[in-house]
Structures are given as C-alpha cells and as structure tokens.
mmCIF file with all atom_site columns, C-alpha atoms in Angstrom:
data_model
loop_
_atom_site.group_PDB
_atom_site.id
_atom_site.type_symbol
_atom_site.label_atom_id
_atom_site.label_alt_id
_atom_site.label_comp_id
_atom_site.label_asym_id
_atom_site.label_entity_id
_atom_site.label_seq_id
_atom_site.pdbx_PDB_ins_code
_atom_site.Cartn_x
_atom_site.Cartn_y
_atom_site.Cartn_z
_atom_site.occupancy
_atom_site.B_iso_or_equiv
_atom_site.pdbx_formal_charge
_atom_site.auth_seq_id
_atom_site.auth_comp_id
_atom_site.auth_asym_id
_atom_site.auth_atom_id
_atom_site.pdbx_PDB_model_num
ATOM 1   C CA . UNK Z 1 1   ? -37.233 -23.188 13.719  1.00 51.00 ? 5   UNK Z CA 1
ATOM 2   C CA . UNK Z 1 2   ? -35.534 -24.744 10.624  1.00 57.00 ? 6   UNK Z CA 1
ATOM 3   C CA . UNK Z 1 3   ? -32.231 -23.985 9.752   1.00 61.00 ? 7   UNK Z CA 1
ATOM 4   C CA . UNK Z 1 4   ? -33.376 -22.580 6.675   1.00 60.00 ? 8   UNK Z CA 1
ATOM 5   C CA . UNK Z 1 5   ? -34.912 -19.702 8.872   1.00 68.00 ? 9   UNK Z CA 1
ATOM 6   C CA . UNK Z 1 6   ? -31.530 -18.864 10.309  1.00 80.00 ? 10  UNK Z CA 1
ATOM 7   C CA . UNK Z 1 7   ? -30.385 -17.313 6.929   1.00 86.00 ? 11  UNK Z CA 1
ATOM 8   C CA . UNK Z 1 8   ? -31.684 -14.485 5.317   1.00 86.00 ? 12  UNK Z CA 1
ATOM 9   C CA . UNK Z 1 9   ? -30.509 -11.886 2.721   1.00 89.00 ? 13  UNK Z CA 1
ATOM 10  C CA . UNK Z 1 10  ? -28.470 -9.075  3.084   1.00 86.00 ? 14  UNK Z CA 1
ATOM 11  C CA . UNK Z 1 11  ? -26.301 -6.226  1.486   1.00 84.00 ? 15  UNK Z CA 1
ATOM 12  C CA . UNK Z 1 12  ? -24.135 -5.443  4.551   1.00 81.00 ? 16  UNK Z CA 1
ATOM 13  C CA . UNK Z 1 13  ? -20.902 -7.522  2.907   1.00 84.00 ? 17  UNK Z CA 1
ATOM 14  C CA . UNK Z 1 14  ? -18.580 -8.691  5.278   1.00 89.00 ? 18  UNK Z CA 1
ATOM 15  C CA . UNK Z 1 15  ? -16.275 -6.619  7.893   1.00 89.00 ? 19  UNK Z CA 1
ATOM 16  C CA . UNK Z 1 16  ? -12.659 -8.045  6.836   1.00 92.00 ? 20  UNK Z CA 1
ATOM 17  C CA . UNK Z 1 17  ? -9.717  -7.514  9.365   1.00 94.00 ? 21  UNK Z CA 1
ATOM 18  C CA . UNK Z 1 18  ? -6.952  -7.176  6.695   1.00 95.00 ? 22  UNK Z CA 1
ATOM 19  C CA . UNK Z 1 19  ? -3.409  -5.496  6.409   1.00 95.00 ? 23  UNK Z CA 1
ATOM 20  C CA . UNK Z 1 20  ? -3.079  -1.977  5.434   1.00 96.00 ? 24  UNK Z CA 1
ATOM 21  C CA . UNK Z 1 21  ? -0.501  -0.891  3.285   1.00 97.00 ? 25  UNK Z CA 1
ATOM 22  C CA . UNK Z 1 22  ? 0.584   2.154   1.116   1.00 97.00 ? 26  UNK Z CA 1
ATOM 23  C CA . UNK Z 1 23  ? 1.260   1.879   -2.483  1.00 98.00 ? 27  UNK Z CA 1
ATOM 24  C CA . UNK Z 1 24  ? 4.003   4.507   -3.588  1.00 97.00 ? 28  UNK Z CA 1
ATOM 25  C CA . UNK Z 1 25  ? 4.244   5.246   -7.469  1.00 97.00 ? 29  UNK Z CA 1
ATOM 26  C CA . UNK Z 1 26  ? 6.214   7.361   -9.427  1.00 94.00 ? 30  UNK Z CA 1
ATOM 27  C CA . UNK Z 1 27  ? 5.062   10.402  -11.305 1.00 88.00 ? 31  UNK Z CA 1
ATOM 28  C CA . UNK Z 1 28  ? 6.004   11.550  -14.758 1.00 80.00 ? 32  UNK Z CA 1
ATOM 29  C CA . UNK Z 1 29  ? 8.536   14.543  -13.882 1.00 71.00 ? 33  UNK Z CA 1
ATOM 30  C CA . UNK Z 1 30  ? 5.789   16.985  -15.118 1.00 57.00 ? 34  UNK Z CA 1
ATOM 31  C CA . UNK Z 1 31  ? 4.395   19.564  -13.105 1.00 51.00 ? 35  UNK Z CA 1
ATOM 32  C CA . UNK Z 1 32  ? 1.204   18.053  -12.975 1.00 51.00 ? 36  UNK Z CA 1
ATOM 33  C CA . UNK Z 1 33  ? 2.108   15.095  -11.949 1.00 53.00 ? 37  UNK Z CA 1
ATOM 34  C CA . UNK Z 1 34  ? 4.303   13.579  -9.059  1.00 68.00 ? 38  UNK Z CA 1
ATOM 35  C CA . UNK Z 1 35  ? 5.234   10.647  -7.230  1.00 82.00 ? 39  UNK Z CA 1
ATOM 36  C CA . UNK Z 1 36  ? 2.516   10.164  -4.352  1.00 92.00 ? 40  UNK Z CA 1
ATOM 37  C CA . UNK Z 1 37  ? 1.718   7.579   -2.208  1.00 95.00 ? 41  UNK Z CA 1
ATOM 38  C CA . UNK Z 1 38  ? -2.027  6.261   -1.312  1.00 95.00 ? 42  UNK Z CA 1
ATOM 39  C CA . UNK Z 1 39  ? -3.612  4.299   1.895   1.00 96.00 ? 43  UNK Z CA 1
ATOM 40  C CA . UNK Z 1 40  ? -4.287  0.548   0.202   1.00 96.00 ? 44  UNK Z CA 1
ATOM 41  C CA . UNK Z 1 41  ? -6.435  -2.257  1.756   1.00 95.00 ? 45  UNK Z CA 1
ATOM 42  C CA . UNK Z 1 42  ? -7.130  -4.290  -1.444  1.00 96.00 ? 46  UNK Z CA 1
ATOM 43  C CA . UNK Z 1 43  ? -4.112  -6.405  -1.803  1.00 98.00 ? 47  UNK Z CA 1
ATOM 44  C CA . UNK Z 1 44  ? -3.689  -10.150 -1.831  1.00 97.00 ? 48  UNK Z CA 1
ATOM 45  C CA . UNK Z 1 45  ? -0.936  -12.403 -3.196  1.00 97.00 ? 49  UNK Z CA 1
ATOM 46  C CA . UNK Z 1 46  ? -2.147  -14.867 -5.514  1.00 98.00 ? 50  UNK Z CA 1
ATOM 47  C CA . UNK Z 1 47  ? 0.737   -17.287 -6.503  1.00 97.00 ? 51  UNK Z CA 1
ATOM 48  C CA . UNK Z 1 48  ? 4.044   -17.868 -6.408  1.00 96.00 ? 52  UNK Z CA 1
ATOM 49  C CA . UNK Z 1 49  ? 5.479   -20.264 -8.988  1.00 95.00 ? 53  UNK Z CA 1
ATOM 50  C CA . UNK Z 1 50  ? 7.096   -19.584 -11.121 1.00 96.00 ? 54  UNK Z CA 1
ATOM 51  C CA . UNK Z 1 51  ? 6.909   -15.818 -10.300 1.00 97.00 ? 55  UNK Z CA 1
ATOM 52  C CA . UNK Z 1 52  ? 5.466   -14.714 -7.130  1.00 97.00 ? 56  UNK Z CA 1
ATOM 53  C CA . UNK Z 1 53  ? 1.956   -12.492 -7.794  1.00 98.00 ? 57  UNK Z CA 1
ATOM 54  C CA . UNK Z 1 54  ? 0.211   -10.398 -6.270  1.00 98.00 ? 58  UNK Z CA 1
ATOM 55  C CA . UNK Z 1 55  ? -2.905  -8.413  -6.810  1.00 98.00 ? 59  UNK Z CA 1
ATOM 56  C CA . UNK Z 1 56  ? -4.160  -4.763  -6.152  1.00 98.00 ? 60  UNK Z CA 1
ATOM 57  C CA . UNK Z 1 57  ? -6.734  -2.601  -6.577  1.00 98.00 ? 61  UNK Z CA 1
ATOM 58  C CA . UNK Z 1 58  ? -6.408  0.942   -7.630  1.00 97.00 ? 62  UNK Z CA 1
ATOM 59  C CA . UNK Z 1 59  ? -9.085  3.371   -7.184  1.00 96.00 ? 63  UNK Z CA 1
ATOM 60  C CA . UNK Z 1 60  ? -10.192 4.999   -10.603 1.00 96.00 ? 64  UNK Z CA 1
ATOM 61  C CA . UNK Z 1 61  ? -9.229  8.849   -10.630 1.00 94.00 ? 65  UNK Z CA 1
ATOM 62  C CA . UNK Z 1 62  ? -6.095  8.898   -8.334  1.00 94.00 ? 66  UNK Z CA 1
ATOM 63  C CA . UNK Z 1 63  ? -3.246  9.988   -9.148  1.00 93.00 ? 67  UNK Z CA 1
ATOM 64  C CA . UNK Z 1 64  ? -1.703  6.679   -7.450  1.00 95.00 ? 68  UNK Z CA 1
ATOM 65  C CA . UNK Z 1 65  ? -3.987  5.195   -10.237 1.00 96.00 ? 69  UNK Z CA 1
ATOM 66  C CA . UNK Z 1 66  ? -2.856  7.062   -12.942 1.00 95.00 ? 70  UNK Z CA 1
ATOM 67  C CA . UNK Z 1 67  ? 0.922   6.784   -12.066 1.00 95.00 ? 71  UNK Z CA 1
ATOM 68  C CA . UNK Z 1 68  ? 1.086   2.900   -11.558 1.00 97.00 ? 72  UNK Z CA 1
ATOM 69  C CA . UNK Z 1 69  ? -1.343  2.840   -14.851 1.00 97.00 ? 73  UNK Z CA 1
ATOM 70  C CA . UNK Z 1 70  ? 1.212   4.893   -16.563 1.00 95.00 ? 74  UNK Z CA 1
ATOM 71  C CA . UNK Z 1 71  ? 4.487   3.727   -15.190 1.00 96.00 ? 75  UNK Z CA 1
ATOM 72  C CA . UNK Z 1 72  ? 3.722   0.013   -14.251 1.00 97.00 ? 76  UNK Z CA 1
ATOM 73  C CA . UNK Z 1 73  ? 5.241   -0.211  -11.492 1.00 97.00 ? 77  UNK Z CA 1
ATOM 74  C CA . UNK Z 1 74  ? 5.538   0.568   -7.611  1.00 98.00 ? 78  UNK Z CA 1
ATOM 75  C CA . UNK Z 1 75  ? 6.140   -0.102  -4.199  1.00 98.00 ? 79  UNK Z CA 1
ATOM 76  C CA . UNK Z 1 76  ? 3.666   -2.132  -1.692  1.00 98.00 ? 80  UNK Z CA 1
ATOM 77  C CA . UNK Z 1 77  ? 4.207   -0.733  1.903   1.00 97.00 ? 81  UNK Z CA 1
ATOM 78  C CA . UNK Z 1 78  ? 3.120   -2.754  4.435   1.00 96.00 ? 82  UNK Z CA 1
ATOM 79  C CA . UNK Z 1 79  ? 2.593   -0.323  7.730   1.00 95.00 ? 83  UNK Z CA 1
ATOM 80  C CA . UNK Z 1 80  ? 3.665   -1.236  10.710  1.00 92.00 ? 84  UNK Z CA 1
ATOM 81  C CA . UNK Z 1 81  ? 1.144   -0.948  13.623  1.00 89.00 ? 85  UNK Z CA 1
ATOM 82  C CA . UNK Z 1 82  ? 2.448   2.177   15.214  1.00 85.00 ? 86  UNK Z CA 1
ATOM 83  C CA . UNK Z 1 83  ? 1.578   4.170   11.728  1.00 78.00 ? 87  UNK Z CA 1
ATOM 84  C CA . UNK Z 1 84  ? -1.866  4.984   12.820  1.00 72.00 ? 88  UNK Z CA 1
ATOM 85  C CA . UNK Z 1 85  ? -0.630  7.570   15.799  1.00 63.00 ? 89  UNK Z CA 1
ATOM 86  C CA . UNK Z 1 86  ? 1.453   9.943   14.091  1.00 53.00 ? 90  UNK Z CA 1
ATOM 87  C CA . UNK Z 1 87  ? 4.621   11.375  15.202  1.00 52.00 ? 91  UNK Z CA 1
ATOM 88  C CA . UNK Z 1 88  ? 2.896   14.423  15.954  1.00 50.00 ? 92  UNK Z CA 1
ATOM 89  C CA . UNK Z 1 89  ? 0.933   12.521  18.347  1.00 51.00 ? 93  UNK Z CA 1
ATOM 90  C CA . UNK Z 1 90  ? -2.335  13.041  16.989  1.00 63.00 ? 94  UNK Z CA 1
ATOM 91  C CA . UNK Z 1 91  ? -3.758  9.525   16.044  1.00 67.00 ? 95  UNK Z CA 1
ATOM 92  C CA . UNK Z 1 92  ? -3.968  8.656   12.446  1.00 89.00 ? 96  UNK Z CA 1
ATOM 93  C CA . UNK Z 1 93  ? -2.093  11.764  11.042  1.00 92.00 ? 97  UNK Z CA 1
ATOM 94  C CA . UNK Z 1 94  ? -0.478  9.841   8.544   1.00 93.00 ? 98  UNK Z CA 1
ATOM 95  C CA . UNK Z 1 95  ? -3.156  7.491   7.572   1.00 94.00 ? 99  UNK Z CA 1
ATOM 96  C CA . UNK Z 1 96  ? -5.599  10.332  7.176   1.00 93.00 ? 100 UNK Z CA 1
ATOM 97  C CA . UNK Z 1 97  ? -2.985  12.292  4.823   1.00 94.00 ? 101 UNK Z CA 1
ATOM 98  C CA . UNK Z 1 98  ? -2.007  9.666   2.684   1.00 95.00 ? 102 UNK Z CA 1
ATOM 99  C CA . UNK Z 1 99  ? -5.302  7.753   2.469   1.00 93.00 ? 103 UNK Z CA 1
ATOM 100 C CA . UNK Z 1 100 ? -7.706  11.277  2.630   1.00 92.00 ? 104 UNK Z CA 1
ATOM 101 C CA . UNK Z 1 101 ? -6.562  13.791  0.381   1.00 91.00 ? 105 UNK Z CA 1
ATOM 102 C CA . UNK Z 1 102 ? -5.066  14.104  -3.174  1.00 91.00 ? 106 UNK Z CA 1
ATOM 103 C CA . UNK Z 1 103 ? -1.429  14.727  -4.129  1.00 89.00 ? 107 UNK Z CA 1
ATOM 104 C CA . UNK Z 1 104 ? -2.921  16.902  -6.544  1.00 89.00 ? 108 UNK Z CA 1
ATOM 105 C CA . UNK Z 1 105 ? -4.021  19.060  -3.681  1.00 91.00 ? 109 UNK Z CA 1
ATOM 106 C CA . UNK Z 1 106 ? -1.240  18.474  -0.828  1.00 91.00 ? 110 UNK Z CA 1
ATOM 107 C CA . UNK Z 1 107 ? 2.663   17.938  -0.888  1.00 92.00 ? 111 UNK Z CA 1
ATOM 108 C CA . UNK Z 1 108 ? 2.100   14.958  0.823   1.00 94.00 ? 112 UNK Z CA 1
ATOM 109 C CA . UNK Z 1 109 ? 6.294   14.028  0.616   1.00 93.00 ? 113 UNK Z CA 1
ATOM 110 C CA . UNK Z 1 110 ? 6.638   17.391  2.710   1.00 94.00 ? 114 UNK Z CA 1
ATOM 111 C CA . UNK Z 1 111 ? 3.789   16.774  5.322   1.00 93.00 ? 115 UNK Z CA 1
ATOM 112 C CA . UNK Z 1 112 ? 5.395   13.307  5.856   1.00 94.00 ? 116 UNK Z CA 1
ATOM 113 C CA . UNK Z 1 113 ? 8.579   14.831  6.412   1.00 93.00 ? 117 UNK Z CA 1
ATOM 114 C CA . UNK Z 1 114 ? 6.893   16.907  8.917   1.00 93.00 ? 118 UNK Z CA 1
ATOM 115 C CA . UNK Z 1 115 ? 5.185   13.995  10.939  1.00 92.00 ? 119 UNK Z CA 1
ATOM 116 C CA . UNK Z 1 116 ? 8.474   12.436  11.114  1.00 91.00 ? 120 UNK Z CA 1
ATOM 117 C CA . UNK Z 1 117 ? 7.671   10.050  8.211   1.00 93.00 ? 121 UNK Z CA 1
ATOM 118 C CA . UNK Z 1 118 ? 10.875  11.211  5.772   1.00 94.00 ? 122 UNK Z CA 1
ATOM 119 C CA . UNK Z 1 119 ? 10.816  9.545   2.224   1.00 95.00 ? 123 UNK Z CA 1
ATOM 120 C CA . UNK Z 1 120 ? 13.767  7.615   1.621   1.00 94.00 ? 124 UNK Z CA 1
ATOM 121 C CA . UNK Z 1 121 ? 14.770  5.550   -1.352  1.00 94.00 ? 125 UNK Z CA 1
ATOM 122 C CA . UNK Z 1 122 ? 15.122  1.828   -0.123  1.00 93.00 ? 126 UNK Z CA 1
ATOM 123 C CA . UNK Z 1 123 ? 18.777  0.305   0.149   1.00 87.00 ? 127 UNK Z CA 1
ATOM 124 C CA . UNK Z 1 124 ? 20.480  -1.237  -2.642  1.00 76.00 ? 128 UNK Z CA 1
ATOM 125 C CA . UNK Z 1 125 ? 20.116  -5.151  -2.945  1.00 64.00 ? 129 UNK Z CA 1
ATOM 126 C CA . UNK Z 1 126 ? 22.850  -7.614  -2.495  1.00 59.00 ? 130 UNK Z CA 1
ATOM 127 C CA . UNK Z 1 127 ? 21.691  -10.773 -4.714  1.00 56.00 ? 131 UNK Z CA 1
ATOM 128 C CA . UNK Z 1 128 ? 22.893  -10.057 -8.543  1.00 49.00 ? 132 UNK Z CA 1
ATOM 129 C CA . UNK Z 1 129 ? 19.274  -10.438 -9.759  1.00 57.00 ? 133 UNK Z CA 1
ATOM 130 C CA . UNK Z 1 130 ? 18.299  -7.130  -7.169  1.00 55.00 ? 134 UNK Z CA 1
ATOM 131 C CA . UNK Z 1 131 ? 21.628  -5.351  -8.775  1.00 57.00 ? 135 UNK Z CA 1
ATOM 132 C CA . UNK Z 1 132 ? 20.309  -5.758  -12.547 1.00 58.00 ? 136 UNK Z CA 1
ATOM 133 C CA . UNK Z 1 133 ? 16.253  -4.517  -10.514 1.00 54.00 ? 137 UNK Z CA 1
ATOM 134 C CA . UNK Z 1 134 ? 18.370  -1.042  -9.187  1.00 56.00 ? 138 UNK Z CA 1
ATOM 135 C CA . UNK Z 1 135 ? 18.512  -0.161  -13.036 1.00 61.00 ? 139 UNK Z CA 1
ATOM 136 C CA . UNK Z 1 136 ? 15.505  0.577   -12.625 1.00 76.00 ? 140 UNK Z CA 1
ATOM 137 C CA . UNK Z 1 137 ? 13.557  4.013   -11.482 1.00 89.00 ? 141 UNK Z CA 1
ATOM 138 C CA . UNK Z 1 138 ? 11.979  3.361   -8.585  1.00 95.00 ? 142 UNK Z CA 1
ATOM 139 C CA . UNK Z 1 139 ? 10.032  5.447   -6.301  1.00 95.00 ? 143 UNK Z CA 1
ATOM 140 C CA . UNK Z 1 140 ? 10.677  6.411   -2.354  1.00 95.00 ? 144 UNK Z CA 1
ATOM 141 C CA . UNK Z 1 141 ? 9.398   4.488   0.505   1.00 96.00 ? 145 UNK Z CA 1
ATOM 142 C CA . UNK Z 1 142 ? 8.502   5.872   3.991   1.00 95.00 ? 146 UNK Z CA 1
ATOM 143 C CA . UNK Z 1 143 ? 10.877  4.400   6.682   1.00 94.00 ? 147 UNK Z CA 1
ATOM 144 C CA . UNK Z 1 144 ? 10.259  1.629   8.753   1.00 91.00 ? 148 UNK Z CA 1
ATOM 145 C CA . UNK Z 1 145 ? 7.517   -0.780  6.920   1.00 94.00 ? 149 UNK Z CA 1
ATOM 146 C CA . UNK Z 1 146 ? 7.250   -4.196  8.044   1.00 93.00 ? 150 UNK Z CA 1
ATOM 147 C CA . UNK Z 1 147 ? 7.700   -5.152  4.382   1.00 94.00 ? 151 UNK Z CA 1
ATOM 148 C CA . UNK Z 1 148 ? 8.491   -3.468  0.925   1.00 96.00 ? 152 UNK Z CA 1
ATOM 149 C CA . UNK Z 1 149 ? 7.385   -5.320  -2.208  1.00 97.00 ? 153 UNK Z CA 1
ATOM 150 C CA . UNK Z 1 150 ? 8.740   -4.087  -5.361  1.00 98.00 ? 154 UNK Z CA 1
ATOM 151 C CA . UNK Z 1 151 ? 5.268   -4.823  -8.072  1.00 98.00 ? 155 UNK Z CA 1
ATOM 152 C CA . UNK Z 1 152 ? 5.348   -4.569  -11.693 1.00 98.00 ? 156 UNK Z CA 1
ATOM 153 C CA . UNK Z 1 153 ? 2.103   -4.915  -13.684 1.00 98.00 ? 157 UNK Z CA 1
ATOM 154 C CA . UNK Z 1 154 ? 1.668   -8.344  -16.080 1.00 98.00 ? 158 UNK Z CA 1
ATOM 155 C CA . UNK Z 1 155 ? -0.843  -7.318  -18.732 1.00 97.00 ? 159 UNK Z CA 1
ATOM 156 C CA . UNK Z 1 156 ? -3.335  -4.670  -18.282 1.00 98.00 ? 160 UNK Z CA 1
ATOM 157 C CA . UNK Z 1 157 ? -5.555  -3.350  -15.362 1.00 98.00 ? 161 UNK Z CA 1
ATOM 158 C CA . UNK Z 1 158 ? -9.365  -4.916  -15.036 1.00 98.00 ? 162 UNK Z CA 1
ATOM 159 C CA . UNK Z 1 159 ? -12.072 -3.054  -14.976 1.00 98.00 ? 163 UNK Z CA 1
ATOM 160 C CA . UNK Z 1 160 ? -14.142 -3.644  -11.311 1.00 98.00 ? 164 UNK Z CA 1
ATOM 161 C CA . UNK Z 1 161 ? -16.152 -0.339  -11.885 1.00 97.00 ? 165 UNK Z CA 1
ATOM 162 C CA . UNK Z 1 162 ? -14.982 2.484   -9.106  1.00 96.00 ? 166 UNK Z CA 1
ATOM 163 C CA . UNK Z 1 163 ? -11.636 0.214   -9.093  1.00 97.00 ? 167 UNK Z CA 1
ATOM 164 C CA . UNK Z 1 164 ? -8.970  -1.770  -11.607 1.00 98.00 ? 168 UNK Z CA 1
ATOM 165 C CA . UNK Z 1 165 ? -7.409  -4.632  -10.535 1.00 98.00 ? 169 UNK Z CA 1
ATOM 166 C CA . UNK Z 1 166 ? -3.707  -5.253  -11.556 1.00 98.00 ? 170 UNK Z CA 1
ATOM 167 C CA . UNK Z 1 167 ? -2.009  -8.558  -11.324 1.00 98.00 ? 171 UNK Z CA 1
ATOM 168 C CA . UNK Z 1 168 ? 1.924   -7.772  -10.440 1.00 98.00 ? 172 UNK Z CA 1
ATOM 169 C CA . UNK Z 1 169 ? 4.837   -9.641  -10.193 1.00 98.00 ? 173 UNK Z CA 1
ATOM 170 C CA . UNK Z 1 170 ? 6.674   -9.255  -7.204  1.00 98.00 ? 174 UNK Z CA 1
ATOM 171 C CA . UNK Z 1 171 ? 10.295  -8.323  -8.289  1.00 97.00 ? 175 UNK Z CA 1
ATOM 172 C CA . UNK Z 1 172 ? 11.455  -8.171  -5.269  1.00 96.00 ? 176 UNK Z CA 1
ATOM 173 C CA . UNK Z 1 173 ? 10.953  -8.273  -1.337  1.00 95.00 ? 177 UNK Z CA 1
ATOM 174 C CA . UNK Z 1 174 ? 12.540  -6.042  2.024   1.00 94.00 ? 178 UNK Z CA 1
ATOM 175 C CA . UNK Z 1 175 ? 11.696  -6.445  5.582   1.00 89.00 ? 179 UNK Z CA 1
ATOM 176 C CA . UNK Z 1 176 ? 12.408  -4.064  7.919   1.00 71.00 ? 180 UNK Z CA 1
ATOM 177 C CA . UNK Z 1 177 ? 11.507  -7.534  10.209  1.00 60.00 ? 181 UNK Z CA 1
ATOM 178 C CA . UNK Z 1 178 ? 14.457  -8.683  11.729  1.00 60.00 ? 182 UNK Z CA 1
ATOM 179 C CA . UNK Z 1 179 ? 12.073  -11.693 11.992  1.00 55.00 ? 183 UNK Z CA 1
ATOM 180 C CA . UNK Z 1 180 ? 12.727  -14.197 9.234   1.00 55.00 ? 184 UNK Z CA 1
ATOM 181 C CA . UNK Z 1 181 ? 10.166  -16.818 10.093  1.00 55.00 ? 185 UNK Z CA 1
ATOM 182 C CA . UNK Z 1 182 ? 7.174   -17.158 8.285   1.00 55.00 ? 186 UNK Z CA 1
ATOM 183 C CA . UNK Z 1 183 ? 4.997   -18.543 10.692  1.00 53.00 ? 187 UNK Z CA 1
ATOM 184 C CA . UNK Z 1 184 ? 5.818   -15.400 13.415  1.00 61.00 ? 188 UNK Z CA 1
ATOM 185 C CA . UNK Z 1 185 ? 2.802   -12.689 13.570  1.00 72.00 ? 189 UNK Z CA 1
ATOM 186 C CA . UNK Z 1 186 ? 3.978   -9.535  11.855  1.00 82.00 ? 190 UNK Z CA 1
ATOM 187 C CA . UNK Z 1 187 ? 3.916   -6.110  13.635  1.00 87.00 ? 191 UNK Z CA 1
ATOM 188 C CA . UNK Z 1 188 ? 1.101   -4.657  10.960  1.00 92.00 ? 192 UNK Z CA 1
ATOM 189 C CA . UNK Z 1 189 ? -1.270  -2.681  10.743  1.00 94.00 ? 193 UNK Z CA 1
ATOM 190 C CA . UNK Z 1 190 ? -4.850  -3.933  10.209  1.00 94.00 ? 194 UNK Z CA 1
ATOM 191 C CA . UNK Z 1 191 ? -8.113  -2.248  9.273   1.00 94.00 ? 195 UNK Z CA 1
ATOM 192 C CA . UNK Z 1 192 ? -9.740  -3.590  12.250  1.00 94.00 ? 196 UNK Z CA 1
ATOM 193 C CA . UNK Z 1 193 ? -6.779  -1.089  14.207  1.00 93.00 ? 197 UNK Z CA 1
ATOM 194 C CA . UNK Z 1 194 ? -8.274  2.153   12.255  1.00 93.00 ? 198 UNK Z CA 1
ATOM 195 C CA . UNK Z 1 195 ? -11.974 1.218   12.953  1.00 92.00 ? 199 UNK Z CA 1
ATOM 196 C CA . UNK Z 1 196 ? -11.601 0.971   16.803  1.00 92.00 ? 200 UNK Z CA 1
ATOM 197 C CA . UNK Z 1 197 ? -9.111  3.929   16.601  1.00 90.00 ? 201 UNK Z CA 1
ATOM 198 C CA . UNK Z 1 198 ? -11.912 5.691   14.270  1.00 90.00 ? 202 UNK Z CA 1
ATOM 199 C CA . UNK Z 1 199 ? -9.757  6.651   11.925  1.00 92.00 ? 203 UNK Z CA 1
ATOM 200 C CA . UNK Z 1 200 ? -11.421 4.728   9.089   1.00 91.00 ? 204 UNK Z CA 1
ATOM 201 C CA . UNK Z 1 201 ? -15.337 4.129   8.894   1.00 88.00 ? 205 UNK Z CA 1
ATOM 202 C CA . UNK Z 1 202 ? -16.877 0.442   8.636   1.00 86.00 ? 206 UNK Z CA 1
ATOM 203 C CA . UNK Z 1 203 ? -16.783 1.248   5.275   1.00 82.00 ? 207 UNK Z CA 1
ATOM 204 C CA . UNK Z 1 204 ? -13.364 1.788   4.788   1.00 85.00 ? 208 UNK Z CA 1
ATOM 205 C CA . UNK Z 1 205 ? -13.308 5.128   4.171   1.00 87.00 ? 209 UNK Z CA 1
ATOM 206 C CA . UNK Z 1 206 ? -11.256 8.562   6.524   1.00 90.00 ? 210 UNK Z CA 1
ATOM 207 C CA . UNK Z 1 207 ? -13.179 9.558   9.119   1.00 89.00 ? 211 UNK Z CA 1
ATOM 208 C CA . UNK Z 1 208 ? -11.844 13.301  9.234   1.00 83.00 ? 212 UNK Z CA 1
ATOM 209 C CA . UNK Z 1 209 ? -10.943 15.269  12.277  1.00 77.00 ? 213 UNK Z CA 1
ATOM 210 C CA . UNK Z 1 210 ? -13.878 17.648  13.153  1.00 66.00 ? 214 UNK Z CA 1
#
C-alpha cells in the first residue's frame, strides 16, 4: 500500500498529556459573587522577553470566568501529583470539587478546608519589585502547589467560542519546589494521571462518583 493510504481523516483530536492546574480569582465582595477557584488544563507560556507570558483559557459562564474577566487578574496553581487522592482518601475529591461544580452552588473554600486543602494567602515576597506586587489584592492559594504564578491580563480576552483566551503577564513566580533546576521533572499533576485514575473522561471532562 502507498503511504498515502496510511492517512485518513478524522475528528478524534489528539489525547494531550499536559499539566493540570487551578486558576484562583477573586470575587467582587458581593454576595453573589466570590473568590473561587476552577480545575484548568488550557495553559501554556508563550514568551518571555521582555515580560514573561502566558496564556489561558477560561470557560465562558464560570464564575472563574467572570472574576478574572472582571478583576484581571489571578493565580495559576500548578497541582502537585498527590492532588488527585484527596485527604479524605477518596481519589479525586478535590479535583472533582473544584473542576465539577460551581461556586455559585458549593462553598468550595469550606469543602477544601474539609479535605485538608486550607486556603492560605501566599507569603510575602522578598525582591523590592514583589514588595511594590503585595499592594495589590490578591486572591488565596491552596497549600502545597508545585508552582504559583501570579497572571495579569494584557488587553482583552479572545473569543474561541465555549472558551476566551487571555494572554497574561506573569508578575510573579513561587515554588513550593525546593528544586531550583530547570531541567529536573516536576512533581505535577498531568491529565494523563486523572484519565487512568478515571477521574476525568478522554474528553477532559469529571467523571462523577456514582
């Protein structure tokens, strides 16, 4: 057979092993509306002179959506591998509250507490350009992430359809990593983790607990 045989089309896109992270944004002190945190796999850095970028994508009709739209700014979370068995010990606890329901609907600051997963604000930096940052609201961060990246939006959101994409400078970068080499492999966790643990489905979505 020709090579040309070999290929053929298809609508199955590609099953990507990537990092998973949480994005945690602050709400507008209303009722309505409060700081939440999300489950997000969309993420990429993009450049980094002069200003390190990054990009994200934000699921239309969250309130993780609305808040970063709103406030234009938050916090990248990159999980550590041992995020998708809760505290509780009932695998993916925390992935399937923060990435499967609405803050609208559940306190998800208190159910974190409860898995063991605390909010905390992240310490105060050292360097004078991290000092001048601190003047800044920021929202909470769960405890130990393999990294923290501090993101404010450049320009506005694009429109992807069900998503926007938002292009964000990084203002700033912690590491719970007492790892400072680049080239060592980071204790994350990855998508491919939460399909053979079946806590997300090959299409990226929670599988919920029957």
């Amino acid at each position: 057979a020709s090579i040309a045989n070999a290929f053929h089309a298809t609508s199955i896109p590609p099953l990507l092993d990537v990092p998973v992270f949480s994005l945690s944004t602050l709400g507008d002190d209303s009722p309505t509306s409060e700081s939440t945190m999300n489950i997000l796999t969309y993420a990429s850095p993009i450049s980094i002179k002069p200003d390190r970028m990054w990009s994200i994508s934000l699921y239309k009709g969250t309130m993780t959506h609305e808040n970063f739209a709103r406030e234009r700014r938050g916090i990248l979370q990159m999980l550590r591998a041992n995020k998708s068995t809760g505290e509780t010990g009932e695998a993916g606890e925390l992935i399937r509250l923060l990435g499967g329901s609405s803050g609208r609907d559940v306190d998800k600051r208190a159910r974190c507490a409860e898995l063991g997963s605390a909010w905390e604000k992240l310490p105060e930096g050292e360097k004078e350009e991290e000092k001048e940052d601190e003047k800044e609201e920021w929202p909470y961060v769960l405890p130990s992430c393999v990294y923290y990246l501090k993101l404010e939006l450049v320009g506005d959101l694009i429109d992807c359809g069900s998503h926007e994409v938002a292009l964000c400078k990084v203002v700033s970068m912690t590491s719970d990593e007492e790892k400072e080499n680049a080239a060592e492999e980071l204790d994350s966790l990855s998508t491919r983790r939460l399909r053979e643990d079946s806590i997300i489905s090959e299409l990226g979505r929670v599988i919920p607990l029957d």
